[in-house]
Amino acid sequence: MIWLRGWLLTSSILVFSLGAHAGVAGTLFGTYISDDFSQTAATSDSKQLYGGLLLASVTAKDTFHIGWAYTSINATSTKSSVTDTFASTDMGPAFAYWFGKNRILNISGAYNVVSNSTFQQGSTATKEWTGTSYWVAVGADLEWMKNLHLGGRIIYYSTSITDQKIGSAATSVSVGRTWVMPMLTITYRP
């Protein structure tokens, strides 16, 4: 239920901000990284991160925005024919700040109050994890068309898992995962 309160608060801020400022922004982001290593024990890794931000300006010059983020991560690692899979869907309040000449530099982030993950090692039972996560990204945007910007970022993503469920058995755990990777963005902002 905490995600619903967060969503309602963010939606209210977005709606009331629209009356004071016309600056609504939206960003889609994503990355895909793959690594294959052939040796005596072949290994392969792939990571995929994608998501979006819906933001409203809280400043007259449309430099600082707040809103809501959706983030999804999928990671697969295979070694000696044993595959580990991790998948996470996260949502939470977010911010973005554009600065510099023509507002091309950007820092953005999100604190995801909802982070639902699954993890499976080989053929073992799938673990369902819940917790929180956050990410921070820095980069630059270049205007491609009027109000449409293409950009690149370096993102730091970290998740903190506190609850685990395997079948009907639920336990408390302390698990964390962290990634740093590049990503591409497409942003609409006035």
XYZ file of C-alpha atoms in Angstrom:
190
model
C 0.000 0.000 0.000
C 2.983 2.316 0.451
C 3.419 2.457 -3.348
C -0.185 3.684 -3.691
C 0.423 6.532 -1.244
C 3.608 7.435 -3.095
C 1.847 7.344 -6.439
C -1.030 9.514 -5.157
C 1.379 12.044 -3.638
C 3.431 12.219 -6.825
C 0.312 12.490 -9.003
C -1.008 15.321 -6.834
C 2.280 17.192 -7.084
C 2.299 16.709 -10.856
C -1.280 17.969 -11.256
C -0.821 21.024 -9.047
C 2.552 21.830 -10.623
C 0.971 21.949 -14.060
C -1.077 24.979 -13.060
C 1.985 26.947 -11.987
C 4.437 25.767 -14.648
C 3.971 24.316 -18.101
C 7.054 22.097 -17.837
C 6.115 18.454 -18.145
C 8.919 16.071 -19.070
C 9.160 12.404 -19.844
C 12.209 10.203 -20.266
C 12.584 6.671 -21.605
C 15.878 4.924 -20.909
C 17.500 1.613 -21.569
C 20.648 -0.435 -21.973
C 21.637 -3.950 -22.945
C 25.031 -5.466 -22.167
C 26.143 -8.937 -23.217
C 29.407 -10.780 -22.551
C 30.404 -14.220 -23.831
C 33.671 -15.801 -22.726
C 34.732 -19.093 -24.309
C 37.285 -21.055 -22.366
C 37.256 -24.549 -20.870
C 34.113 -23.552 -18.948
C 32.155 -21.212 -21.219
C 30.471 -18.287 -19.489
C 27.991 -15.708 -20.693
C 26.352 -12.748 -19.013
C 23.648 -10.367 -20.144
C 22.042 -7.422 -18.415
C 19.108 -5.353 -19.547
C 17.809 -2.224 -17.828
C 14.954 -0.081 -19.093
C 12.311 2.236 -17.757
C 10.782 5.663 -17.799
C 10.189 8.841 -15.860
C 7.086 11.051 -15.852
C 8.036 14.430 -14.433
C 6.674 17.919 -13.782
C 8.733 21.058 -13.367
C 8.802 22.733 -9.979
C 10.928 25.697 -11.119
C 10.070 28.607 -13.393
C 12.970 27.845 -15.776
C 12.061 24.137 -16.060
C 15.394 22.973 -14.663
C 14.235 20.853 -11.698
C 11.505 18.235 -12.101
C 9.924 15.690 -9.773
C 7.719 12.747 -10.595
C 7.495 8.965 -10.738
C 9.883 6.312 -12.087
C 9.405 2.797 -13.407
C 12.522 0.640 -13.739
C 12.970 -2.963 -14.861
C 16.164 -5.029 -14.720
C 16.865 -8.495 -16.101
C 20.194 -10.258 -15.621
C 21.240 -13.716 -16.779
C 24.530 -15.432 -16.024
C 25.488 -18.852 -17.401
C 28.555 -20.841 -16.396
C 29.112 -24.492 -17.296
C 25.485 -24.840 -18.464
C 24.079 -23.568 -15.131
C 22.019 -20.395 -15.545
C 21.239 -17.837 -12.839
C 18.441 -15.355 -13.556
C 17.480 -12.158 -11.752
C 14.519 -9.943 -12.685
C 13.264 -6.859 -10.874
C 10.450 -4.357 -11.356
C 10.740 -1.124 -9.358
C 8.603 2.011 -8.898
C 9.023 5.149 -6.848
C 9.391 8.927 -6.680
C 12.019 10.476 -8.935
C 13.750 13.738 -9.780
C 15.671 15.186 -12.710
C 17.778 18.338 -12.862
C 19.014 19.827 -16.143
C 21.765 22.433 -15.968
C 24.598 24.018 -17.914
C 24.450 25.892 -21.192
C 21.175 25.016 -22.954
C 20.423 22.586 -20.102
C 22.301 19.698 -21.731
C 23.792 18.249 -18.521
C 21.575 16.085 -16.349
C 21.478 14.360 -13.006
C 18.474 12.223 -12.154
C 17.501 9.602 -9.658
C 14.750 7.579 -8.061
C 14.033 5.955 -4.722
C 11.917 2.927 -5.533
C 9.622 2.155 -2.621
C 8.382 -0.878 -4.534
C 11.014 -3.377 -5.683
C 9.785 -6.855 -6.571
C 12.387 -9.352 -7.769
C 12.762 -12.993 -8.669
C 15.976 -14.981 -8.535
C 16.686 -18.527 -9.657
C 19.996 -20.402 -9.481
C 20.095 -23.224 -11.982
C 17.162 -25.566 -11.434
C 16.509 -24.566 -7.803
C 13.179 -23.100 -6.738
C 12.539 -19.484 -7.708
C 12.995 -16.995 -4.880
C 10.562 -14.068 -4.775
C 12.198 -11.030 -3.202
C 10.807 -7.690 -2.046
C 12.578 -4.602 -0.786
C 13.588 -1.165 -2.003
C 16.044 0.186 -4.534
C 17.473 3.438 -5.784
C 19.391 4.704 -8.763
C 21.296 7.834 -9.714
C 22.303 8.744 -13.266
C 24.477 11.509 -14.730
C 24.898 12.430 -18.364
C 24.055 14.799 -21.180
C 21.187 15.406 -23.614
C 21.439 16.845 -27.104
C 18.379 18.304 -28.803
C 17.384 16.095 -31.718
C 14.121 17.803 -32.652
C 12.146 20.567 -30.994
C 11.634 19.486 -27.363
C 12.980 15.981 -28.080
C 16.445 15.124 -26.760
C 18.717 12.101 -27.176
C 21.224 11.428 -24.443
C 23.583 9.144 -22.671
C 23.967 8.468 -18.963
C 25.986 6.433 -16.522
C 23.597 4.838 -14.036
C 24.347 3.485 -10.563
C 21.605 1.085 -9.444
C 21.378 -0.584 -6.035
C 18.700 -2.816 -4.560
C 18.229 -3.896 -0.953
C 16.149 -7.033 -0.515
C 14.561 -7.615 2.890
C 11.926 -10.316 2.377
C 12.089 -13.659 0.593
C 9.390 -16.115 -0.371
C 10.041 -19.609 -1.740
C 6.752 -21.329 -2.425
C 4.680 -20.574 0.683
C 7.660 -20.141 3.049
C 8.461 -16.486 3.826
C 11.614 -15.316 5.624
C 13.555 -12.136 6.280
C 16.828 -11.793 4.370
C 19.528 -9.233 3.709
C 20.533 -9.347 0.042
C 21.863 -6.575 -2.173
C 22.735 -6.152 -5.838
C 24.528 -3.229 -7.442
C 25.236 -2.298 -11.053
C 26.993 0.569 -12.811
C 26.369 0.750 -16.550
C 25.828 3.128 -19.458
C 22.376 3.781 -20.876
C 20.730 5.686 -23.703
C 17.841 8.082 -23.165
C 15.174 9.854 -25.147
C 13.569 12.784 -23.350
C 10.683 15.109 -24.067
C 11.003 18.438 -22.300
C 10.129 22.015 -23.270
